[in-house]
XYZ file of C-alpha atoms in Angstrom:
643
model
C -33.975 -34.532 -66.476
C -33.009 -34.402 -70.063
C -35.607 -33.608 -72.720
C -37.039 -30.670 -74.663
C -39.033 -28.087 -72.833
C -40.157 -24.508 -72.812
C -37.051 -23.264 -71.029
C -34.739 -25.330 -73.255
C -36.283 -23.940 -76.404
C -35.901 -20.439 -75.005
C -32.247 -20.938 -74.149
C -31.478 -22.558 -77.522
C -33.152 -19.715 -79.363
C -31.235 -17.232 -77.131
C -27.944 -18.942 -77.871
C -28.592 -18.757 -81.629
C -29.599 -15.126 -81.492
C -33.261 -15.878 -82.245
C -36.349 -14.613 -80.446
C -38.070 -16.720 -77.813
C -39.927 -19.725 -79.173
C -41.994 -20.631 -76.115
C -45.255 -22.375 -76.749
C -48.259 -21.402 -74.619
C -49.612 -24.160 -72.401
C -46.349 -26.107 -72.075
C -45.342 -27.352 -68.552
C -42.854 -25.385 -66.394
C -39.272 -26.774 -66.188
C -38.649 -29.251 -63.362
C -37.247 -28.123 -59.997
C -33.466 -27.584 -60.213
C -31.118 -30.080 -58.600
C -29.836 -28.733 -55.252
C -26.068 -28.625 -54.580
C -24.796 -27.308 -51.192
C -21.235 -26.177 -50.461
C -19.394 -24.062 -47.842
C -17.628 -20.836 -48.737
C -14.132 -21.589 -49.984
C -15.006 -25.138 -51.011
C -15.475 -26.730 -54.457
C -18.949 -27.263 -56.008
C -19.363 -30.344 -58.251
C -21.999 -29.639 -60.925
C -23.172 -32.801 -62.694
C -24.933 -32.474 -66.036
C -27.719 -34.930 -65.163
C -28.193 -38.679 -65.930
C -26.813 -40.131 -69.169
C -26.825 -43.411 -71.085
C -23.601 -42.889 -73.002
C -20.482 -40.784 -72.806
C -21.309 -39.331 -76.203
C -24.108 -37.301 -74.669
C -21.479 -35.127 -72.843
C -19.109 -34.614 -75.757
C -20.841 -31.397 -76.820
C -22.183 -29.343 -73.829
C -22.521 -25.669 -73.002
C -22.648 -24.425 -69.377
C -24.505 -21.236 -68.402
C -24.846 -19.225 -65.164
C -28.255 -17.664 -64.636
C -28.417 -14.354 -62.768
C -31.693 -12.443 -62.585
C -33.160 -14.766 -65.184
C -30.354 -13.887 -67.584
C -28.163 -16.847 -68.717
C -24.468 -16.258 -69.423
C -22.235 -18.763 -71.222
C -19.332 -19.666 -68.953
C -17.917 -22.974 -70.306
C -17.913 -25.035 -73.530
C -17.281 -28.770 -73.964
C -16.282 -29.952 -77.457
C -15.366 -33.589 -78.049
C -14.759 -34.063 -74.345
C -12.454 -31.040 -74.095
C -13.459 -28.034 -71.995
C -12.795 -24.351 -72.465
C -13.731 -21.466 -70.111
C -15.314 -18.317 -71.440
C -13.803 -14.988 -70.338
C -15.405 -13.597 -67.195
C -15.659 -14.137 -63.447
C -15.486 -17.950 -63.698
C -12.614 -18.233 -66.175
C -9.991 -19.318 -63.612
C -12.200 -21.463 -61.355
C -13.824 -24.021 -63.712
C -12.546 -27.478 -64.665
C -13.930 -30.823 -65.968
C -14.024 -33.996 -63.886
C -15.394 -37.545 -64.287
C -14.486 -37.731 -68.002
C -16.317 -34.528 -68.776
C -19.587 -35.323 -66.963
C -18.972 -32.939 -64.028
C -18.052 -29.253 -63.976
C -16.025 -28.315 -60.850
C -16.320 -24.748 -59.502
C -13.540 -23.998 -56.961
C -13.163 -21.287 -54.284
C -16.890 -20.809 -53.942
C -18.077 -17.395 -52.672
C -21.524 -16.133 -51.631
C -21.842 -14.506 -55.057
C -21.903 -18.015 -56.609
C -25.288 -18.803 -55.075
C -27.386 -19.028 -58.269
C -28.712 -21.447 -60.917
C -26.289 -23.178 -63.283
C -27.517 -24.713 -66.542
C -25.933 -27.298 -68.842
C -27.252 -27.807 -72.389
C -26.358 -30.689 -74.741
C -26.259 -30.480 -78.585
C -26.557 -34.096 -79.678
C -28.590 -36.135 -80.314
C -31.027 -33.317 -79.496
C -31.107 -30.192 -77.447
C -31.241 -31.189 -73.771
C -30.743 -29.125 -70.549
C -30.188 -29.696 -66.785
C -30.649 -27.014 -64.110
C -28.644 -26.939 -60.838
C -29.341 -24.641 -57.846
C -26.106 -23.911 -55.912
C -26.572 -23.071 -52.203
C -23.642 -21.490 -50.334
C -23.108 -21.515 -46.527
C -20.675 -19.913 -44.078
C -20.689 -20.281 -40.268
C -20.649 -16.875 -38.516
C -17.891 -15.976 -36.058
C -18.450 -16.359 -32.325
C -21.093 -13.779 -31.369
C -19.964 -10.835 -29.254
C -22.195 -9.129 -26.710
C -21.948 -5.602 -25.292
C -23.969 -4.641 -22.241
C -25.429 -1.176 -21.722
C -22.629 0.642 -19.823
C -24.976 3.225 -18.290
C -27.256 0.743 -16.550
C -31.056 0.623 -16.428
C -33.403 2.190 -13.910
C -36.464 0.247 -12.823
C -38.413 3.500 -12.908
C -38.287 3.527 -16.743
C -41.780 3.265 -18.255
C -40.709 1.622 -21.543
C -38.145 -0.951 -22.677
C -34.542 0.258 -22.540
C -31.501 -1.135 -24.329
C -30.047 -4.007 -22.294
C -27.351 -5.415 -24.602
C -26.271 -5.672 -28.247
C -25.292 -8.942 -29.956
C -23.117 -9.033 -33.107
C -22.460 -12.045 -35.341
C -19.956 -11.379 -38.129
C -19.240 -12.986 -41.506
C -22.001 -15.562 -41.812
C -24.000 -16.749 -44.821
C -26.868 -16.695 -45.135
C -28.025 -14.368 -42.301
C -28.189 -16.428 -39.051
C -31.163 -16.368 -36.711
C -30.655 -14.746 -33.268
C -32.359 -15.805 -30.011
C -31.969 -13.898 -26.701
C -31.880 -15.597 -23.285
C -32.258 -14.430 -19.666
C -31.175 -16.877 -16.980
C -31.311 -19.703 -19.519
C -34.859 -18.933 -20.743
C -35.480 -17.602 -24.250
C -37.054 -14.159 -24.574
C -39.973 -13.448 -26.863
C -41.356 -10.152 -28.066
C -43.680 -8.740 -25.403
C -45.496 -5.466 -25.718
C -44.067 -2.734 -23.476
C -41.778 -5.342 -21.867
C -39.421 -6.943 -24.427
C -38.473 -5.727 -27.875
C -35.777 -7.267 -30.124
C -34.494 -5.231 -33.064
C -32.163 -6.918 -35.583
C -30.410 -5.672 -38.720
C -27.743 -6.988 -41.081
C -24.938 -5.529 -43.180
C -23.665 -7.101 -46.413
C -19.871 -7.055 -46.506
C -17.957 -6.661 -49.772
C -17.227 -10.389 -49.578
C -20.957 -11.093 -49.782
C -21.021 -12.321 -46.136
C -23.471 -10.903 -43.606
C -22.872 -9.186 -40.261
C -25.888 -9.431 -37.977
C -26.582 -6.924 -35.184
C -29.387 -7.533 -32.698
C -30.401 -5.188 -29.860
C -32.358 -6.435 -26.836
C -34.608 -3.817 -25.235
C -36.417 -4.683 -22.019
C -38.091 -3.183 -18.987
C -36.317 -4.555 -15.897
C -37.255 -4.910 -12.258
C -35.177 -4.992 -9.056
C -34.919 -8.798 -9.194
C -33.055 -8.503 -12.515
C -29.981 -7.072 -10.716
C -28.405 -10.544 -10.822
C -29.901 -11.705 -14.145
C -27.558 -13.168 -16.787
C -28.215 -12.344 -20.458
C -26.732 -13.907 -23.599
C -27.547 -14.349 -27.296
C -27.517 -17.420 -29.548
C -26.910 -17.588 -33.322
C -28.610 -20.399 -35.244
C -27.247 -21.201 -38.731
C -27.119 -24.032 -41.276
C -24.229 -25.813 -43.003
C -24.289 -28.699 -45.508
C -23.715 -30.941 -42.497
C -26.869 -29.728 -40.736
C -28.082 -27.093 -38.251
C -25.665 -25.486 -35.769
C -25.603 -22.736 -33.149
C -23.102 -20.521 -31.300
C -23.608 -18.731 -27.959
C -22.144 -15.497 -26.651
C -20.780 -14.953 -23.162
C -23.218 -14.187 -20.358
C -23.437 -10.578 -19.152
C -25.049 -8.776 -16.255
C -26.529 -5.308 -16.595
C -26.462 -2.792 -13.761
C -29.961 -2.170 -12.452
C -30.796 0.979 -10.502
C -33.525 0.861 -7.855
C -34.356 2.878 -4.737
C -33.456 1.653 -1.254
C -36.130 0.176 0.959
C -34.027 -0.441 4.075
C -30.975 1.112 5.786
C -28.917 -0.596 8.503
C -25.656 -0.205 10.429
C -22.719 -2.615 10.760
C -19.702 -2.532 13.099
C -16.355 -4.137 12.288
C -14.799 -6.096 13.843
C -17.703 -8.041 15.253
C -17.536 -9.360 18.790
C -16.306 -7.644 21.978
C -14.323 -4.444 21.350
C -11.563 -2.988 23.491
C -9.641 0.233 23.690
C -6.964 0.451 21.022
C -8.922 -1.584 18.440
C -9.508 -0.172 14.963
C -13.299 0.146 14.785
C -15.338 0.941 11.675
C -19.018 1.902 11.716
C -20.509 1.447 8.237
C -23.930 2.398 6.845
C -25.520 0.017 4.321
C -28.697 0.021 2.215
C -30.450 -2.288 -0.237
C -30.658 0.354 -2.998
C -28.498 0.896 -6.088
C -26.832 3.307 -6.137
C -26.594 3.567 -2.327
C -28.201 6.673 -0.850
C -26.253 9.521 0.723
C -25.469 8.506 4.323
C -25.110 10.437 7.554
C -24.215 8.932 10.945
C -25.514 10.262 14.253
C -24.554 9.558 17.865
C -26.752 10.069 20.894
C -25.722 12.830 23.277
C -25.958 11.378 26.784
C -26.859 14.744 28.287
C -29.657 15.753 25.915
C -30.478 12.227 24.649
C -30.668 13.705 21.139
C -28.925 12.287 18.076
C -26.080 14.522 16.906
C -24.802 14.208 13.331
C -21.184 13.137 12.804
C -19.005 13.353 9.695
C -18.464 9.956 8.027
C -16.006 9.144 5.244
C -17.021 9.298 1.565
C -18.099 5.648 1.604
C -20.493 6.158 4.487
C -18.125 4.829 7.158
C -16.941 6.246 10.470
C -13.481 4.956 11.464
C -11.787 5.029 14.870
C -8.158 4.053 14.318
C -7.685 3.559 18.071
C -11.007 3.279 19.852
C -11.471 4.817 23.291
C -14.131 4.346 25.928
C -15.534 7.780 24.988
C -16.548 6.299 21.607
C -19.119 4.060 23.297
C -22.741 5.046 22.735
C -25.831 4.742 20.553
C -25.350 5.218 16.787
C -27.834 5.543 13.894
C -27.599 5.808 10.071
C -29.738 7.957 7.795
C -29.935 7.392 4.029
C -31.166 10.037 1.547
C -32.035 8.938 -2.020
C -30.890 11.847 -4.179
C -33.242 10.861 -7.037
C -36.473 10.414 -5.121
C -35.368 12.542 -2.087
C -36.805 9.810 0.162
C -35.147 9.451 3.585
C -34.707 6.220 5.544
C -33.448 5.630 9.113
C -31.708 2.564 10.498
C -32.422 1.022 13.869
C -30.183 2.511 16.618
C -27.248 0.283 17.566
C -25.125 0.287 20.719
C -21.329 0.520 20.395
C -19.462 -0.665 23.501
C -15.699 -0.124 23.810
C -14.478 -2.110 26.828
C -11.597 -0.667 28.813
C -9.240 -1.111 31.740
C -7.558 2.102 32.857
C -5.825 3.872 35.725
C -4.092 0.826 37.238
C -2.832 1.923 40.663
C -0.546 0.276 43.234
C -0.345 1.397 46.838
C 2.035 2.220 48.283
C 3.421 3.759 45.082
C 7.047 3.611 46.300
C 7.215 0.685 48.764
C 10.300 0.312 50.981
C 11.190 -1.778 54.008
C 14.007 -2.803 56.310
C 15.472 -6.294 55.967
C 13.260 -8.780 57.793
C 10.238 -6.523 57.517
C 6.933 -7.044 55.658
C 5.058 -5.239 52.871
C 1.482 -5.298 51.590
C 0.963 -4.189 47.980
C -2.577 -3.449 46.784
C -3.628 -3.081 43.129
C -6.737 -1.283 41.793
C -8.053 -0.430 38.316
C -11.036 1.182 36.591
C -13.094 -0.838 34.075
C -16.606 -1.322 32.750
C -16.197 -5.091 33.241
C -15.207 -7.396 36.082
C -11.402 -7.250 36.489
C -9.009 -9.987 37.579
C -5.600 -9.219 39.120
C -2.336 -11.081 39.365
C 1.168 -10.211 40.553
C 4.366 -11.091 38.684
C 8.042 -10.733 39.520
C 9.414 -8.371 36.892
C 12.776 -9.989 36.187
C 11.484 -13.589 36.019
C 7.868 -13.209 34.908
C 6.849 -15.746 37.561
C 3.303 -15.387 38.923
C 3.481 -14.666 42.665
C -0.154 -14.100 43.549
C -3.626 -14.104 41.950
C -5.725 -11.313 43.369
C -5.346 -7.597 44.055
C -3.223 -7.969 47.248
C 0.405 -9.178 47.451
C 1.885 -9.956 50.895
C 5.681 -9.953 51.299
C 7.108 -11.234 54.585
C 10.602 -11.610 56.129
C 12.088 -9.517 53.362
C 15.673 -9.981 52.351
C 17.759 -7.748 50.194
C 17.178 -9.981 47.177
C 13.441 -9.265 47.450
C 14.114 -5.751 46.187
C 13.298 -4.902 42.576
C 10.322 -4.763 40.259
C 6.837 -6.195 40.819
C 4.152 -5.965 38.187
C 0.389 -5.890 38.729
C -1.639 -7.115 35.727
C -5.335 -6.118 35.554
C -7.272 -8.031 32.866
C -10.845 -8.691 31.691
C -11.308 -12.413 30.885
C -14.471 -11.801 28.864
C -12.593 -9.552 26.386
C -9.508 -11.338 24.994
C -6.419 -9.148 24.970
C -7.837 -6.470 27.273
C -5.309 -5.864 30.079
C -3.202 -3.120 31.622
C -0.213 -3.321 33.968
C 1.556 -1.226 36.570
C 5.191 -1.698 37.620
C 6.323 -0.836 41.120
C 9.832 -1.098 42.597
C 10.324 -2.466 46.108
C 13.327 -1.001 47.931
C 15.070 -2.740 50.864
C 17.139 -0.427 53.062
C 20.824 -1.335 53.197
C 24.380 -0.132 52.695
C 25.894 -0.517 49.239
C 26.573 -3.930 47.809
C 29.349 -4.287 45.272
C 29.221 -6.533 42.256
C 32.884 -7.444 42.941
C 35.104 -6.983 45.953
C 38.315 -7.359 43.958
C 39.305 -7.660 40.333
C 42.612 -8.337 38.621
C 43.276 -7.198 35.055
C 46.094 -7.852 32.626
C 46.910 -4.604 30.860
C 49.509 -3.026 28.616
C 51.336 0.168 29.520
C 50.106 3.358 27.759
C 46.780 1.681 26.946
C 43.482 3.506 27.471
C 41.476 1.322 29.848
C 37.769 1.313 30.806
C 37.261 0.300 34.439
C 33.734 -0.634 35.512
C 32.177 -0.720 38.944
C 28.597 -1.581 39.887
C 26.875 -1.176 43.219
C 23.361 -1.578 44.641
C 21.660 -0.303 47.723
C 18.872 1.773 49.201
C 19.109 4.684 49.302
C 20.706 4.605 45.866
C 24.501 4.736 46.303
C 26.915 7.198 44.726
C 30.228 6.028 43.230
C 33.637 7.695 43.364
C 37.109 6.615 42.167
C 40.549 6.778 43.794
C 42.218 7.745 40.513
C 41.677 10.545 38.037
C 39.802 9.828 34.820
C 36.584 10.365 32.897
C 33.661 8.624 34.596
C 30.169 7.934 33.239
C 27.252 6.597 35.282
C 24.270 4.528 34.156
C 21.242 3.613 36.267
C 20.619 -0.135 36.092
C 17.419 0.157 38.172
C 16.227 2.505 40.949
C 18.678 0.941 43.462
C 21.635 0.087 41.198
C 24.240 2.198 39.438
C 27.092 1.345 37.040
C 30.133 3.616 36.751
C 32.670 3.330 33.899
C 36.008 5.136 34.255
C 38.372 5.724 31.317
C 42.034 5.959 32.413
C 45.515 5.822 30.865
C 47.701 2.958 32.102
C 50.788 4.604 33.675
C 53.537 3.150 35.924
C 51.906 4.926 38.870
C 48.519 3.329 38.096
C 50.205 -0.068 37.781
C 51.729 0.427 41.197
C 48.643 1.685 43.068
C 45.778 0.063 41.145
C 42.325 1.636 41.384
C 39.567 1.624 43.968
C 35.843 2.216 43.434
C 33.937 3.544 46.464
C 30.131 3.278 46.737
C 28.372 5.043 49.611
C 24.941 5.996 50.892
C 23.508 7.183 54.195
C 23.753 3.672 55.637
C 27.410 2.933 54.843
C 30.042 2.464 52.200
C 31.750 -0.351 50.308
C 34.607 -0.715 47.850
C 35.882 -2.680 44.892
C 39.670 -2.954 44.406
C 41.067 -3.361 40.884
C 44.651 -4.642 40.499
C 46.527 -4.111 37.264
C 49.443 -6.164 35.943
C 51.341 -5.990 32.701
C 50.428 -8.802 30.346
C 53.293 -11.222 29.571
C 52.981 -13.057 26.279
C 49.242 -12.462 26.257
C 47.393 -11.052 23.282
C 45.993 -7.641 24.253
C 44.209 -5.184 21.986
C 46.448 -2.427 20.739
C 46.379 0.663 18.540
C 49.515 0.546 16.433
C 48.969 3.937 14.846
C 48.987 5.795 18.205
C 50.919 3.401 20.367
C 47.932 3.161 22.746
C 45.675 0.195 23.403
C 42.141 0.210 24.764
C 40.646 -2.484 26.961
C 37.093 -2.516 28.268
C 35.882 -4.575 31.206
C 32.215 -5.523 31.168
C 30.305 -5.991 34.429
C 30.711 -9.632 35.518
C 28.220 -11.776 37.431
C 26.949 -9.836 40.422
C 28.072 -10.784 43.949
C 27.607 -9.326 47.418
C 29.858 -6.689 48.933
C 32.477 -9.041 50.370
C 33.077 -11.277 47.374
C 36.146 -11.576 45.216
C 35.989 -12.353 41.513
C 38.831 -12.550 39.031
C 39.010 -11.322 35.482
C 40.304 -14.364 33.641
C 43.210 -13.747 31.258
C 42.522 -14.281 27.609
C 42.677 -17.977 26.679
C 45.967 -19.239 25.297
C 46.206 -21.626 22.406
C 45.809 -25.332 22.982
C 49.331 -25.957 21.706
C 50.881 -23.693 24.358
C 48.829 -25.402 27.065
C 50.035 -28.845 25.973
C 53.681 -27.714 25.981
C 53.285 -26.173 29.467
C 51.793 -29.374 30.866
C 54.586 -31.454 29.311
C 57.287 -29.196 30.819
C 55.641 -29.344 34.252
C 55.574 -33.160 34.139
C 59.277 -33.302 33.202
C 60.228 -30.833 36.012
C 58.278 -32.860 38.564
C 60.002 -36.075 37.382
C 63.471 -34.514 37.694
C 62.630 -33.009 41.114
C 61.384 -36.411 42.316
C 64.602 -38.093 41.183
C 66.754 -35.487 42.980
C 64.772 -35.837 46.225
C 65.006 -39.606 46.053
C 68.816 -39.373 45.492
C 69.347 -37.115 48.558
C 67.108 -39.330 50.662
C 69.204 -42.398 49.800
C 72.416 -40.539 50.692
C 70.924 -39.508 54.053
C 71.265 -35.822 53.286
C 67.538 -35.036 53.340
C 65.993 -34.888 56.875
C 62.503 -36.337 57.074
C 61.750 -35.789 60.745
C 59.313 -33.186 62.051
C 62.113 -31.161 63.606
C 64.007 -31.191 60.379
C 61.393 -29.634 58.098
C 62.622 -26.913 55.780
C 60.513 -24.380 53.848
C 60.904 -24.658 50.158
C 60.333 -21.170 48.713
C 60.370 -19.714 45.267
C 62.507 -16.781 44.268
C 60.839 -13.390 44.814
C 60.721 -12.747 41.095
C 58.607 -15.860 40.585
C 56.329 -15.279 43.555
C 55.304 -11.861 42.269
C 53.707 -13.411 39.151
C 51.066 -15.345 41.034
C 47.802 -13.701 42.070
C 45.055 -15.414 44.043
C 41.658 -15.027 42.288
C 38.299 -16.463 43.342
C 35.270 -16.822 41.039
C 31.932 -15.725 42.497
C 29.134 -18.243 42.789
C 25.899 -17.663 40.876
C 22.865 -16.549 42.873
C 19.795 -18.827 43.021
C 16.750 -16.900 41.718
C 14.229 -15.439 44.214
C 15.755 -17.026 47.335
C 13.403 -16.459 50.245
C 11.230 -13.992 48.258
C 7.819 -14.481 49.848
C 8.833 -16.050 53.153
C 11.671 -15.854 55.660
C 14.698 -18.182 55.618
C 16.051 -19.709 58.831
C 19.174 -21.125 57.192
C 22.646 -20.202 58.341
C 24.238 -17.112 56.891
C 27.940 -16.656 56.500
C 29.891 -13.666 57.674
C 30.421 -10.855 55.156
C 34.041 -11.837 54.795
C 33.302 -15.463 53.889
C 34.508 -15.970 50.298
C 32.148 -18.906 49.750
C 28.912 -16.972 50.442
C 26.114 -17.021 47.831
C 25.915 -13.605 46.189
C 22.624 -11.798 45.709
C 21.564 -10.116 42.451
C 20.036 -6.692 43.139
C 19.892 -5.326 39.593
C 16.217 -6.155 39.297
């Protein structure tokens, strides 16, 4: 409050250049008024209570540093003036001269400020300015080298840093949410602070602790407690985990994938331990002859990998772990590795053959460490014919020839199976895919003629014309021959014939060639030659006839042709009706006359018959008592022997 005192007399004497005039026994000055403000804010310094404005018309303001007052501001008749120095640009009067405002407060401003009035008598008021600044978010850095549990004294766990706070904040360390206290030979916290040029503090705190194996998953963090004018606050760092080193107590072995294994699987045998770092591993396998464990060479990570497991990899395996720090050795329990297999699938007879109407018995065997199931499939259709190791074929027909597949599988191991394919041969003379074929060609074109035949023994193919022939085996009883020839007048006249023969007979396919009229044929304008290739059509038996259809004409041409035909028939009908009315057209049986076309027109018509498609597997497992047509019957169902 206002009023004379020991301190006021001292300051007045100091301001007038006089020695101290303190009087022994006088009371100490009252406690200063407390004003709190954050760094960067504005402090409002009031010069105490007053009964009239006149009391503030003549006031001097001082800053006190180390008990030394310094004049910083004068008020004369309500007008203020700053003294030169650090406060010259930051002081101003408010509330009609009763309040001194100090802007842009810094930590250096934390001190006592004093105002002193001149009239009616010397009076003073002391103000203690407190400055605060919240620190930045604390950062935490864990020990990058890790901590061994064998250490006999606390070791650095982590370091916490809180920057630019004022005053110095208080730090508290936590482990798994529980605060840590100083504990002899167990926990030690060492903190220090640095004063920045700005006057703010940077706090650094180091947590040292002696850890145990259970701390391998512990979470550490630090907390900064600080005060602002608004009250108490705190900030927390992120949680960190420190690497803890401890010796292994147990070693074990794991196999991936888990579950039943089969040949061809990628198998990995891995050694594991409960120590950190893991010990040095070796893997051993039992020798069946000596029953001793023989060391193998694992990968760097203690794993043994079989990219494609075989039955020879089955056996008893064991891991050994050696701690390189303590040199202690640990052994895992032995573990059995079983690689299931199916191998050496065999079919007897290996090359089955039979006459038409005969029977065959096919038997399948396989080696395996598990119970095996068998089934028989027709190769070209995939249809299951029999479940079991034996397949009986009776009343065999030529269409029964081809591939049969035995599948040996282990139901208890998904995906474990092996197969064996065997070809059944039915004795017979060659069968031709086509008996006849007609082709529209262009003179001087290079033409590919194809011919396919089946039979047992396997037939050979020859051609009636010269050319370059290439053969391809379709299956063990079928062959395809492709002949490249140049279309000449002589070839147009004679056509070509394909001859297939074996020890049981021969058969032929006749190919007739005619010049295309108005049809679009492929051509090579640069050489004057055209090339046409005929692909093998639907297979038929040796007496069938199949045509090569000419290339389709446009719909417009077809419509015009139909229209012309209708008009010709209408005119022809009118003429016949006219002659009939005149009595010039005999209708009796004895008066019939053959209406023929000119030879030039008759030569343009060729009779072609499409082959019928063969029903799949007709009479495969049992005989057929149905009627069969003669080889020359054009309507006979044709049998596919390619498979």
